[in-house]
Structures are given as structure tokens and as C-alpha cells.
Amino acid sequence: MMNISDVAKKYPPLIEYRNLTLMRGNRKALDGISLSIAVGENVAILGPNGAGKSSLIKTITRELHTFEENPGSYLRILGKERWNVMELRNQLGIVSPEGFKSSFYEFSCLEIVLSGFFSSAGIWAYQEVTAEMRKKAKEVMKFLGIYHLAGTSIDEVSTGESRLVTIARSLVNDPLAMLLDEPTSSLDPQATRKLRLRLSKIAKQGTGIVMITHNLSDIIPEIQRVILIRGGKVVQDGDKDEILTAKTLSALFGGKLELIRRDGYYYCW
């Protein structure tokens, strides 16, 4: 497992926001956001629905980019303010459940994992898949426990299995970190448990996890830093065990909550 401080010294911040305000229509989806995440850190960004979490993801993917001109404002990934998806795929694997199956219908799970090398929606005749690529894709699928799905169409697998396929697709490029948007949404309890265990496995082998979620129990034990966001603003940022309290979470979600910790996970109701 990589030492976070040693790895971070080799790179500029993985993700760095400075005084960034994002407009969606007449509304501020992000309001003067400033935060920095180092390479090798495992971080959760937690907040209620509508807090601005998805907007954070979409600023990184450049789906949203209507920024206000705040003094000194910028968004940088590994020190760059401009990048393209081909450069980014080898450094930051972005996993979002939105529309995944509909984008890859009829392709096999192995083909979808291989498509991660090309940032394409499946494998096409003009693309050259090398023996090294096939070997890497199979290794990643075995690592995640989904190699038995290699020849199965994505239309025939469960939502939980397809979520692991999306993660495998990102991992073939050995990214420095994975950015996950609501990773367990729409999953049943067993699929949720399996996914969380796989994310722990990924973190333990050295890939940073940056998770955006509204579900407290998504925060795997390997995540030690939590950033709380509400109303498009960072309201707290620090050590998980200090921040995750019933009082803090009640204020974040706008209602009285109880909290317990079990086996490294937090649960509230």
C-alpha cells in the first residue's frame, strides 16, 4: 500500500478548487468552493440531495463550466486547468451510475472494460485491442470478482454487477484515484455490501478513493477525511471521526439524527 504523504510529494493536488462559484441558470450550484485533495488521499464528500455534490463531479468532467469570475478562482486537476478525457483517464477514473447501461447496450462486459483504454462506448472495428490490453482487462475483472461475466452482455447482468463493470473499466488505466458519484445508488443490500468491500480492496492496493455521496454508510473504513457540503458550500472538512457526530449530521441534513459506528462503518437514522 502506498504511503499517502510520500505519493503526494510527487504530484500537485489531485483536485483543487479555489473560490469557485458555478451558476446553473440563476442559481448558485457551487458558492465560493475552496478545497484541495491530494493524490493518495481517501476522501468522502457528504451532503444532502441538492447540496451541490453532482455539480462538483460535472465541473471535473466539463459537463458544467459556467463559472463566475471570482478573484483568484480556478479548478485544477494535477495542476492543470485545461485537460481532455484522453489525458485524464490515466490519472483519474470517474465512475457515475448515470445512464451506464443505456450507453453500452449489447456489448459484453469484457468489451466494456476494454473500452476504458479508448474512452469509448464499447469496442469498435477501427480500434486495435492488444494482447496486453486483454490481459490487463482480465486481471482487473478477476481482482473485482467479475471475470465470470466477461462474455455476458451488459443487458443480462444485475445493477450491482454492472456497477463493478464500470469500476473495472476505469481501473484498466491504473489511475491515481477513482472519483465515485453515489456508488451504491439503486443497489440492493447484498450488492451494496459487495461493492463496498471491493472499494476497500481498491483503496488497500493504493488507488485513492474520492467518493461523493449522501449515504453515510457508503463511507468505507479506509476513508479518513470527510468534507461536508450544503447549499453549494463546504461547511466542514477534516478527520472522519471528529466530523461524523449526531450533532453535525443533524445540522447537515436538517433534522434530528442518531448515529452508531460498527466495524468501521457509520450508520444514522
PDB file of C-alpha atoms in Angstrom:
ATOM      1  CA  MET A   1       0.000   0.000   0.000  1.00  0.00           C
ATOM      2  CA  MET A   2       1.300   3.465  -0.916  1.00  0.00           C
ATOM      3  CA  ASN A   3       2.260   5.936   1.783  1.00  0.00           C
ATOM      4  CA  ILE A   4      -0.017   8.925   1.176  1.00  0.00           C
ATOM      5  CA  SER A   5       2.486  11.599   2.215  1.00  0.00           C
ATOM      6  CA  ASP A   6       5.230  10.122   0.018  1.00  0.00           C
ATOM      7  CA  VAL A   7       2.922   9.862  -3.001  1.00  0.00           C
ATOM      8  CA  ALA A   8       1.507  13.365  -2.523  1.00  0.00           C
ATOM      9  CA  LYS A   9       5.011  14.856  -2.635  1.00  0.00           C
ATOM     10  CA  LYS A  10       5.440  13.600  -6.202  1.00  0.00           C
ATOM     11  CA  TYR A  11       2.357  15.336  -7.587  1.00  0.00           C
ATOM     12  CA  PRO A  12       0.437  18.603  -7.376  1.00  0.00           C
ATOM     13  CA  PRO A  13      -3.003  18.291  -5.742  1.00  0.00           C
ATOM     14  CA  LEU A  14      -5.247  15.742  -7.433  1.00  0.00           C
ATOM     15  CA  ILE A  15      -8.226  18.118  -7.341  1.00  0.00           C
ATOM     16  CA  GLU A  16      -8.049  21.758  -6.297  1.00  0.00           C
ATOM     17  CA  TYR A  17     -10.907  24.269  -6.169  1.00  0.00           C
ATOM     18  CA  ARG A  18     -10.215  27.891  -5.258  1.00  0.00           C
ATOM     19  CA  ASN A  19     -13.104  30.298  -4.608  1.00  0.00           C
ATOM     20  CA  LEU A  20     -15.150  28.687  -7.383  1.00  0.00           C
ATOM     21  CA  THR A  21     -18.765  29.663  -7.985  1.00  0.00           C
ATOM     22  CA  LEU A  22     -20.843  27.701 -10.502  1.00  0.00           C
ATOM     23  CA  MET A  23     -24.119  29.001 -11.887  1.00  0.00           C
ATOM     24  CA  ARG A  24     -26.948  26.720 -13.045  1.00  0.00           C
ATOM     25  CA  GLY A  25     -29.450  29.122 -14.512  1.00  0.00           C
ATOM     26  CA  ASN A  26     -29.990  31.813 -11.898  1.00  0.00           C
ATOM     27  CA  ARG A  27     -28.955  29.558  -9.026  1.00  0.00           C
ATOM     28  CA  LYS A  28     -25.526  29.108  -7.460  1.00  0.00           C
ATOM     29  CA  ALA A  29     -24.913  25.354  -7.539  1.00  0.00           C
ATOM     30  CA  LEU A  30     -21.466  25.916  -6.021  1.00  0.00           C
ATOM     31  CA  ASP A  31     -20.838  29.010  -3.960  1.00  0.00           C
ATOM     32  CA  GLY A  32     -17.220  30.039  -3.437  1.00  0.00           C
ATOM     33  CA  ILE A  33     -15.980  26.451  -3.093  1.00  0.00           C
ATOM     34  CA  SER A  34     -12.375  26.015  -1.953  1.00  0.00           C
ATOM     35  CA  LEU A  35     -10.920  22.588  -1.260  1.00  0.00           C
ATOM     36  CA  SER A  36      -7.869  20.546  -2.125  1.00  0.00           C
ATOM     37  CA  ILE A  37      -7.477  16.751  -2.304  1.00  0.00           C
ATOM     38  CA  ALA A  38      -4.013  15.219  -2.522  1.00  0.00           C
ATOM     39  CA  VAL A  39      -3.003  12.244  -4.639  1.00  0.00           C
ATOM     40  CA  GLY A  40      -3.316   9.127  -2.458  1.00  0.00           C
ATOM     41  CA  GLU A  41      -5.977  10.545  -0.120  1.00  0.00           C
ATOM     42  CA  ASN A  42      -9.199   8.640   0.506  1.00  0.00           C
ATOM     43  CA  VAL A  43     -11.932  11.248   0.912  1.00  0.00           C
ATOM     44  CA  ALA A  44     -15.718  11.341   1.152  1.00  0.00           C
ATOM     45  CA  ILE A  45     -17.745  14.407   0.148  1.00  0.00           C
ATOM     46  CA  LEU A  46     -21.012  14.091   2.036  1.00  0.00           C
ATOM     47  CA  GLY A  47     -24.174  16.142   1.806  1.00  0.00           C
ATOM     48  CA  PRO A  48     -27.951  16.057   1.312  1.00  0.00           C
ATOM     49  CA  ASN A  49     -29.669  15.943  -2.059  1.00  0.00           C
ATOM     50  CA  GLY A  50     -29.287  19.285  -3.814  1.00  0.00           C
ATOM     51  CA  ALA A  51     -26.174  20.227  -1.851  1.00  0.00           C
ATOM     52  CA  GLY A  52     -24.030  20.607  -4.974  1.00  0.00           C
ATOM     53  CA  LYS A  53     -22.292  17.210  -4.942  1.00  0.00           C
ATOM     54  CA  SER A  54     -23.178  16.239  -8.512  1.00  0.00           C
ATOM     55  CA  SER A  55     -22.184  19.700  -9.692  1.00  0.00           C
ATOM     56  CA  LEU A  56     -18.699  19.044  -8.329  1.00  0.00           C
ATOM     57  CA  ILE A  57     -18.439  15.904 -10.468  1.00  0.00           C
ATOM     58  CA  LYS A  58     -19.745  17.682 -13.554  1.00  0.00           C
ATOM     59  CA  THR A  59     -17.263  20.533 -13.250  1.00  0.00           C
ATOM     60  CA  ILE A  60     -14.462  17.960 -13.407  1.00  0.00           C
ATOM     61  CA  THR A  61     -15.952  16.228 -16.461  1.00  0.00           C
ATOM     62  CA  ARG A  62     -16.630  19.658 -18.006  1.00  0.00           C
ATOM     63  CA  GLU A  63     -20.351  18.946 -18.306  1.00  0.00           C
ATOM     64  CA  LEU A  64     -20.779  22.159 -16.314  1.00  0.00           C
ATOM     65  CA  HIS A  65     -18.448  25.120 -16.730  1.00  0.00           C
ATOM     66  CA  THR A  66     -20.416  28.351 -16.290  1.00  0.00           C
ATOM     67  CA  PHE A  67     -18.226  29.845 -13.577  1.00  0.00           C
ATOM     68  CA  GLU A  68     -18.493  33.302 -12.061  1.00  0.00           C
ATOM     69  CA  GLU A  69     -15.385  35.488 -12.250  1.00  0.00           C
ATOM     70  CA  ASN A  70     -14.369  35.353  -8.596  1.00  0.00           C
ATOM     71  CA  PRO A  71     -10.951  36.832  -7.725  1.00  0.00           C
ATOM     72  CA  GLY A  72      -8.263  34.141  -7.950  1.00  0.00           C
ATOM     73  CA  SER A  73     -10.777  31.391  -8.724  1.00  0.00           C
ATOM     74  CA  TYR A  74      -9.814  28.190 -10.533  1.00  0.00           C
ATOM     75  CA  LEU A  75     -10.323  24.439 -10.774  1.00  0.00           C
ATOM     76  CA  ARG A  76      -7.198  22.359 -11.331  1.00  0.00           C
ATOM     77  CA  ILE A  77      -6.600  18.649 -11.707  1.00  0.00           C
ATOM     78  CA  LEU A  78      -2.992  17.651 -11.085  1.00  0.00           C
ATOM     79  CA  GLY A  79      -2.017  21.291 -11.523  1.00  0.00           C
ATOM     80  CA  LYS A  80      -3.792  21.785 -14.866  1.00  0.00           C
ATOM     81  CA  GLU A  81      -6.793  23.990 -15.546  1.00  0.00           C
ATOM     82  CA  ARG A  82      -7.285  22.542 -19.041  1.00  0.00           C
ATOM     83  CA  TRP A  83      -7.314  18.865 -19.929  1.00  0.00           C
ATOM     84  CA  ASN A  84      -9.019  16.352 -22.186  1.00  0.00           C
ATOM     85  CA  VAL A  85     -10.573  12.997 -21.414  1.00  0.00           C
ATOM     86  CA  MET A  86      -7.741  11.044 -23.066  1.00  0.00           C
ATOM     87  CA  GLU A  87      -5.205  12.619 -20.702  1.00  0.00           C
ATOM     88  CA  LEU A  88      -7.452  12.394 -17.681  1.00  0.00           C
ATOM     89  CA  ARG A  89      -8.333   8.691 -17.960  1.00  0.00           C
ATOM     90  CA  ASN A  90      -4.823   7.584 -16.928  1.00  0.00           C
ATOM     91  CA  GLN A  91      -4.909   9.699 -13.782  1.00  0.00           C
ATOM     92  CA  LEU A  92      -8.483   9.952 -12.510  1.00  0.00           C
ATOM     93  CA  GLY A  93     -11.081   7.255 -13.070  1.00  0.00           C
ATOM     94  CA  ILE A  94     -14.569   8.770 -12.982  1.00  0.00           C
ATOM     95  CA  VAL A  95     -17.425   6.394 -12.155  1.00  0.00           C
ATOM     96  CA  SER A  96     -21.028   7.558 -12.283  1.00  0.00           C
ATOM     97  CA  PRO A  97     -24.114   5.314 -12.500  1.00  0.00           C
ATOM     98  CA  GLU A  98     -25.978   7.773 -14.734  1.00  0.00           C
ATOM     99  CA  GLY A  99     -27.059   6.137 -17.980  1.00  0.00           C
ATOM    100  CA  PHE A 100     -24.332   3.495 -17.970  1.00  0.00           C
ATOM    101  CA  LYS A 101     -26.287   0.512 -19.277  1.00  0.00           C
ATOM    102  CA  SER A 102     -28.036   2.513 -21.979  1.00  0.00           C
ATOM    103  CA  SER A 103     -24.645   3.718 -23.253  1.00  0.00           C
ATOM    104  CA  PHE A 104     -23.235   0.194 -23.600  1.00  0.00           C
ATOM    105  CA  TYR A 105     -26.208  -1.950 -24.603  1.00  0.00           C
ATOM    106  CA  GLU A 106     -25.375  -5.259 -26.349  1.00  0.00           C
ATOM    107  CA  PHE A 107     -21.636  -5.116 -25.585  1.00  0.00           C
ATOM    108  CA  SER A 108     -20.133  -7.858 -23.447  1.00  0.00           C
ATOM    109  CA  CYS A 109     -18.745  -6.964 -20.023  1.00  0.00           C
ATOM    110  CA  LEU A 110     -15.189  -7.663 -21.231  1.00  0.00           C
ATOM    111  CA  GLU A 111     -15.683  -5.363 -24.228  1.00  0.00           C
ATOM    112  CA  ILE A 112     -16.918  -2.618 -21.918  1.00  0.00           C
ATOM    113  CA  VAL A 113     -13.899  -2.990 -19.631  1.00  0.00           C
ATOM    114  CA  LEU A 114     -11.596  -2.907 -22.688  1.00  0.00           C
ATOM    115  CA  SER A 115     -13.308   0.259 -23.904  1.00  0.00           C
ATOM    116  CA  GLY A 116     -11.753   2.032 -20.929  1.00  0.00           C
ATOM    117  CA  PHE A 117      -8.468   2.091 -22.858  1.00  0.00           C
ATOM    118  CA  PHE A 118     -10.146   4.177 -25.571  1.00  0.00           C
ATOM    119  CA  SER A 119     -12.678   6.180 -23.541  1.00  0.00           C
ATOM    120  CA  SER A 120     -15.292   4.932 -25.986  1.00  0.00           C
ATOM    121  CA  ALA A 121     -18.781   3.466 -25.644  1.00  0.00           C
ATOM    122  CA  GLY A 122     -17.762  -0.112 -26.347  1.00  0.00           C
ATOM    123  CA  ILE A 123     -15.211  -1.623 -28.736  1.00  0.00           C
ATOM    124  CA  TRP A 124     -15.429  -0.840 -32.457  1.00  0.00           C
ATOM    125  CA  ALA A 125     -13.809  -2.347 -35.569  1.00  0.00           C
ATOM    126  CA  TYR A 126     -11.344   0.529 -36.059  1.00  0.00           C
ATOM    127  CA  GLN A 127      -9.895   0.141 -32.548  1.00  0.00           C
ATOM    128  CA  GLU A 128      -6.879  -2.102 -32.030  1.00  0.00           C
ATOM    129  CA  VAL A 129      -7.130  -4.153 -28.858  1.00  0.00           C
ATOM    130  CA  THR A 130      -3.707  -5.545 -27.993  1.00  0.00           C
ATOM    131  CA  ALA A 131      -2.892  -8.740 -26.110  1.00  0.00           C
ATOM    132  CA  GLU A 132      -1.587  -6.574 -23.244  1.00  0.00           C
ATOM    133  CA  MET A 133      -4.914  -4.757 -23.035  1.00  0.00           C
ATOM    134  CA  ARG A 134      -6.847  -8.037 -22.898  1.00  0.00           C
ATOM    135  CA  LYS A 135      -4.524  -9.347 -20.205  1.00  0.00           C
ATOM    136  CA  LYS A 136      -4.944  -6.194 -18.109  1.00  0.00           C
ATOM    137  CA  ALA A 137      -8.737  -6.176 -18.516  1.00  0.00           C
ATOM    138  CA  LYS A 138      -8.980  -9.801 -17.405  1.00  0.00           C
ATOM    139  CA  GLU A 139      -6.698  -9.153 -14.413  1.00  0.00           C
ATOM    140  CA  VAL A 140      -8.877  -6.249 -13.264  1.00  0.00           C
ATOM    141  CA  MET A 141     -12.080  -8.264 -13.663  1.00  0.00           C
ATOM    142  CA  LYS A 142     -10.573 -11.098 -11.623  1.00  0.00           C
ATOM    143  CA  PHE A 143      -9.453  -8.592  -8.972  1.00  0.00           C
ATOM    144  CA  LEU A 144     -13.051  -7.365  -8.655  1.00  0.00           C
ATOM    145  CA  GLY A 145     -14.535 -10.882  -8.773  1.00  0.00           C
ATOM    146  CA  ILE A 146     -16.440 -10.388 -12.042  1.00  0.00           C
ATOM    147  CA  TYR A 147     -14.342 -12.323 -14.568  1.00  0.00           C
ATOM    148  CA  HIS A 148     -17.139 -14.893 -14.887  1.00  0.00           C
ATOM    149  CA  LEU A 149     -19.162 -12.110 -16.562  1.00  0.00           C
ATOM    150  CA  ALA A 150     -16.570 -11.473 -19.294  1.00  0.00           C
ATOM    151  CA  GLY A 151     -18.646 -12.920 -22.137  1.00  0.00           C
ATOM    152  CA  THR A 152     -22.038 -11.838 -20.789  1.00  0.00           C
ATOM    153  CA  SER A 153     -23.925  -8.940 -22.358  1.00  0.00           C
ATOM    154  CA  ILE A 154     -24.269  -5.932 -20.079  1.00  0.00           C
ATOM    155  CA  ASP A 155     -28.041  -6.209 -20.655  1.00  0.00           C
ATOM    156  CA  GLU A 156     -28.048  -9.533 -18.822  1.00  0.00           C
ATOM    157  CA  VAL A 157     -26.247  -8.598 -15.602  1.00  0.00           C
ATOM    158  CA  SER A 158     -27.631  -7.078 -12.411  1.00  0.00           C
ATOM    159  CA  THR A 159     -27.293  -3.417 -11.480  1.00  0.00           C
ATOM    160  CA  GLY A 160     -24.687  -4.318  -8.855  1.00  0.00           C
ATOM    161  CA  GLU A 161     -22.647  -6.307 -11.368  1.00  0.00           C
ATOM    162  CA  SER A 162     -22.843  -3.528 -13.948  1.00  0.00           C
ATOM    163  CA  ARG A 163     -21.560  -1.054 -11.328  1.00  0.00           C
ATOM    164  CA  LEU A 164     -18.495  -3.257 -10.814  1.00  0.00           C
ATOM    165  CA  VAL A 165     -18.012  -3.370 -14.599  1.00  0.00           C
ATOM    166  CA  THR A 166     -17.908   0.453 -14.671  1.00  0.00           C
ATOM    167  CA  ILE A 167     -15.275   0.406 -11.947  1.00  0.00           C
ATOM    168  CA  ALA A 168     -13.218  -2.205 -13.812  1.00  0.00           C
ATOM    169  CA  ARG A 169     -13.421  -0.043 -16.931  1.00  0.00           C
ATOM    170  CA  SER A 170     -11.785   2.816 -15.022  1.00  0.00           C
ATOM    171  CA  LEU A 171      -9.169   0.649 -13.321  1.00  0.00           C
ATOM    172  CA  VAL A 172      -7.602  -0.710 -16.528  1.00  0.00           C
ATOM    173  CA  ASN A 173      -5.678   2.548 -16.863  1.00  0.00           C
ATOM    174  CA  ASP A 174      -4.192   2.299 -13.338  1.00  0.00           C
ATOM    175  CA  PRO A 175      -5.493   5.741 -12.318  1.00  0.00           C
ATOM    176  CA  LEU A 176      -4.005   7.567  -9.359  1.00  0.00           C
ATOM    177  CA  ALA A 177      -7.512   7.867  -7.927  1.00  0.00           C
ATOM    178  CA  MET A 178     -11.136   6.997  -8.560  1.00  0.00           C
ATOM    179  CA  LEU A 179     -13.906   9.570  -8.307  1.00  0.00           C
ATOM    180  CA  LEU A 180     -17.214   7.861  -7.467  1.00  0.00           C
ATOM    181  CA  ASP A 181     -20.597   9.562  -7.644  1.00  0.00           C
ATOM    182  CA  GLU A 182     -23.214   7.947  -5.345  1.00  0.00           C
ATOM    183  CA  PRO A 183     -21.655   4.480  -5.860  1.00  0.00           C
ATOM    184  CA  THR A 184     -24.401   2.404  -4.209  1.00  0.00           C
ATOM    185  CA  SER A 185     -27.468   4.174  -5.624  1.00  0.00           C
ATOM    186  CA  SER A 186     -30.206   1.729  -6.757  1.00  0.00           C
ATOM    187  CA  LEU A 187     -28.366  -1.291  -5.310  1.00  0.00           C
ATOM    188  CA  ASP A 188     -29.942  -3.895  -3.026  1.00  0.00           C
ATOM    189  CA  PRO A 189     -28.317  -4.614   0.369  1.00  0.00           C
ATOM    190  CA  GLN A 190     -26.209  -7.562  -0.823  1.00  0.00           C
ATOM    191  CA  ALA A 191     -24.927  -5.724  -3.908  1.00  0.00           C
ATOM    192  CA  THR A 192     -24.208  -2.681  -1.740  1.00  0.00           C
ATOM    193  CA  ARG A 193     -22.151  -4.769   0.673  1.00  0.00           C
ATOM    194  CA  LYS A 194     -20.195  -6.393  -2.158  1.00  0.00           C
ATOM    195  CA  LEU A 195     -19.424  -3.039  -3.767  1.00  0.00           C
ATOM    196  CA  ARG A 196     -18.207  -1.513  -0.518  1.00  0.00           C
ATOM    197  CA  LEU A 197     -15.881  -4.478   0.065  1.00  0.00           C
ATOM    198  CA  ARG A 198     -14.471  -4.072  -3.457  1.00  0.00           C
ATOM    199  CA  LEU A 199     -13.883  -0.358  -2.871  1.00  0.00           C
ATOM    200  CA  SER A 200     -11.974  -1.205   0.313  1.00  0.00           C
ATOM    201  CA  LYS A 201      -9.882  -3.654  -1.705  1.00  0.00           C
ATOM    202  CA  ILE A 202      -9.106  -0.963  -4.287  1.00  0.00           C
ATOM    203  CA  ALA A 203      -8.105   1.524  -1.588  1.00  0.00           C
ATOM    204  CA  LYS A 204      -5.858  -1.022   0.121  1.00  0.00           C
ATOM    205  CA  GLN A 205      -3.923  -1.686  -3.082  1.00  0.00           C
ATOM    206  CA  GLY A 206      -3.080   2.012  -3.364  1.00  0.00           C
ATOM    207  CA  THR A 207      -5.655   3.692  -5.604  1.00  0.00           C
ATOM    208  CA  GLY A 208      -7.111   6.796  -3.967  1.00  0.00           C
ATOM    209  CA  ILE A 209     -10.869   6.898  -3.412  1.00  0.00           C
ATOM    210  CA  VAL A 210     -12.773  10.185  -3.710  1.00  0.00           C
ATOM    211  CA  MET A 211     -16.423   9.446  -3.038  1.00  0.00           C
ATOM    212  CA  ILE A 212     -19.397  11.775  -3.398  1.00  0.00           C
ATOM    213  CA  THR A 213     -22.452  10.511  -1.526  1.00  0.00           C
ATOM    214  CA  HIS A 214     -25.468  11.368   0.607  1.00  0.00           C
ATOM    215  CA  ASN A 215     -25.383   7.895   2.202  1.00  0.00           C
ATOM    216  CA  LEU A 216     -23.285   7.859   5.358  1.00  0.00           C
ATOM    217  CA  SER A 217     -22.737   4.096   5.292  1.00  0.00           C
ATOM    218  CA  ASP A 218     -21.045   4.335   1.873  1.00  0.00           C
ATOM    219  CA  ILE A 219     -18.003   5.740   3.667  1.00  0.00           C
ATOM    220  CA  ILE A 220     -15.651   2.740   3.780  1.00  0.00           C
ATOM    221  CA  PRO A 221     -13.241   2.356   6.726  1.00  0.00           C
ATOM    222  CA  GLU A 222     -10.259   3.335   4.549  1.00  0.00           C
ATOM    223  CA  ILE A 223     -11.678   6.848   4.131  1.00  0.00           C
ATOM    224  CA  GLN A 224     -10.325   9.063   6.900  1.00  0.00           C
ATOM    225  CA  ARG A 225     -11.211  12.557   5.649  1.00  0.00           C
ATOM    226  CA  VAL A 226     -14.762  13.823   5.215  1.00  0.00           C
ATOM    227  CA  ILE A 227     -15.880  17.048   3.547  1.00  0.00           C
ATOM    228  CA  LEU A 228     -19.418  18.207   4.348  1.00  0.00           C
ATOM    229  CA  ILE A 229     -21.234  20.261   1.715  1.00  0.00           C
ATOM    230  CA  ARG A 230     -24.581  22.021   1.935  1.00  0.00           C
ATOM    231  CA  GLY A 231     -26.100  24.761  -0.190  1.00  0.00           C
ATOM    232  CA  GLY A 232     -23.143  24.663  -2.569  1.00  0.00           C
ATOM    233  CA  LYS A 233     -20.677  25.470   0.216  1.00  0.00           C
ATOM    234  CA  VAL A 234     -18.133  23.486   2.221  1.00  0.00           C
ATOM    235  CA  VAL A 235     -19.392  23.626   5.806  1.00  0.00           C
ATOM    236  CA  GLN A 236     -16.828  21.313   7.416  1.00  0.00           C
ATOM    237  CA  ASP A 237     -13.671  19.474   6.357  1.00  0.00           C
ATOM    238  CA  GLY A 238     -11.489  17.223   8.475  1.00  0.00           C
ATOM    239  CA  ASP A 239     -10.918  13.925  10.242  1.00  0.00           C
ATOM    240  CA  LYS A 240     -13.812  11.492   9.833  1.00  0.00           C
ATOM    241  CA  ASP A 241     -14.058  10.508  13.488  1.00  0.00           C
ATOM    242  CA  GLU A 242     -14.239  14.137  14.603  1.00  0.00           C
ATOM    243  CA  ILE A 243     -16.728  15.304  11.996  1.00  0.00           C
ATOM    244  CA  LEU A 244     -19.177  12.386  11.926  1.00  0.00           C
ATOM    245  CA  THR A 245     -21.259  13.088  15.020  1.00  0.00           C
ATOM    246  CA  ALA A 246     -25.003  13.049  15.524  1.00  0.00           C
ATOM    247  CA  LYS A 247     -24.999  16.806  16.126  1.00  0.00           C
ATOM    248  CA  THR A 248     -23.035  17.598  12.959  1.00  0.00           C
ATOM    249  CA  LEU A 249     -25.059  15.270  10.749  1.00  0.00           C
ATOM    250  CA  SER A 250     -28.355  16.561  12.134  1.00  0.00           C
ATOM    251  CA  ALA A 251     -27.331  20.071  11.134  1.00  0.00           C
ATOM    252  CA  LEU A 252     -26.132  18.905   7.706  1.00  0.00           C
ATOM    253  CA  PHE A 253     -29.300  17.013   6.798  1.00  0.00           C
ATOM    254  CA  GLY A 254     -31.718  19.344   8.566  1.00  0.00           C
ATOM    255  CA  GLY A 255     -33.293  17.011  11.118  1.00  0.00           C
ATOM    256  CA  LYS A 256     -32.538  15.107  14.311  1.00  0.00           C
ATOM    257  CA  LEU A 257     -30.424  12.012  13.611  1.00  0.00           C
ATOM    258  CA  GLU A 258     -28.979   9.230  15.737  1.00  0.00           C
ATOM    259  CA  LEU A 259     -25.594   7.710  14.906  1.00  0.00           C
ATOM    260  CA  ILE A 260     -23.769   4.446  15.541  1.00  0.00           C
ATOM    261  CA  ARG A 261     -20.436   3.034  14.403  1.00  0.00           C
ATOM    262  CA  ARG A 262     -19.942  -0.649  13.668  1.00  0.00           C
ATOM    263  CA  ASP A 263     -16.961  -2.473  12.111  1.00  0.00           C
ATOM    264  CA  GLY A 264     -15.508   0.790  10.808  1.00  0.00           C
ATOM    265  CA  TYR A 265     -18.780   1.946   9.204  1.00  0.00           C
ATOM    266  CA  TYR A 266     -21.167   4.675  10.339  1.00  0.00           C
ATOM    267  CA  TYR A 267     -24.946   4.413  10.250  1.00  0.00           C
ATOM    268  CA  CYS A 268     -27.579   7.035  11.011  1.00  0.00           C
ATOM    269  CA  TRP A 269     -31.350   7.110  11.247  1.00  0.00           C
TER     270      TRP A 269
END
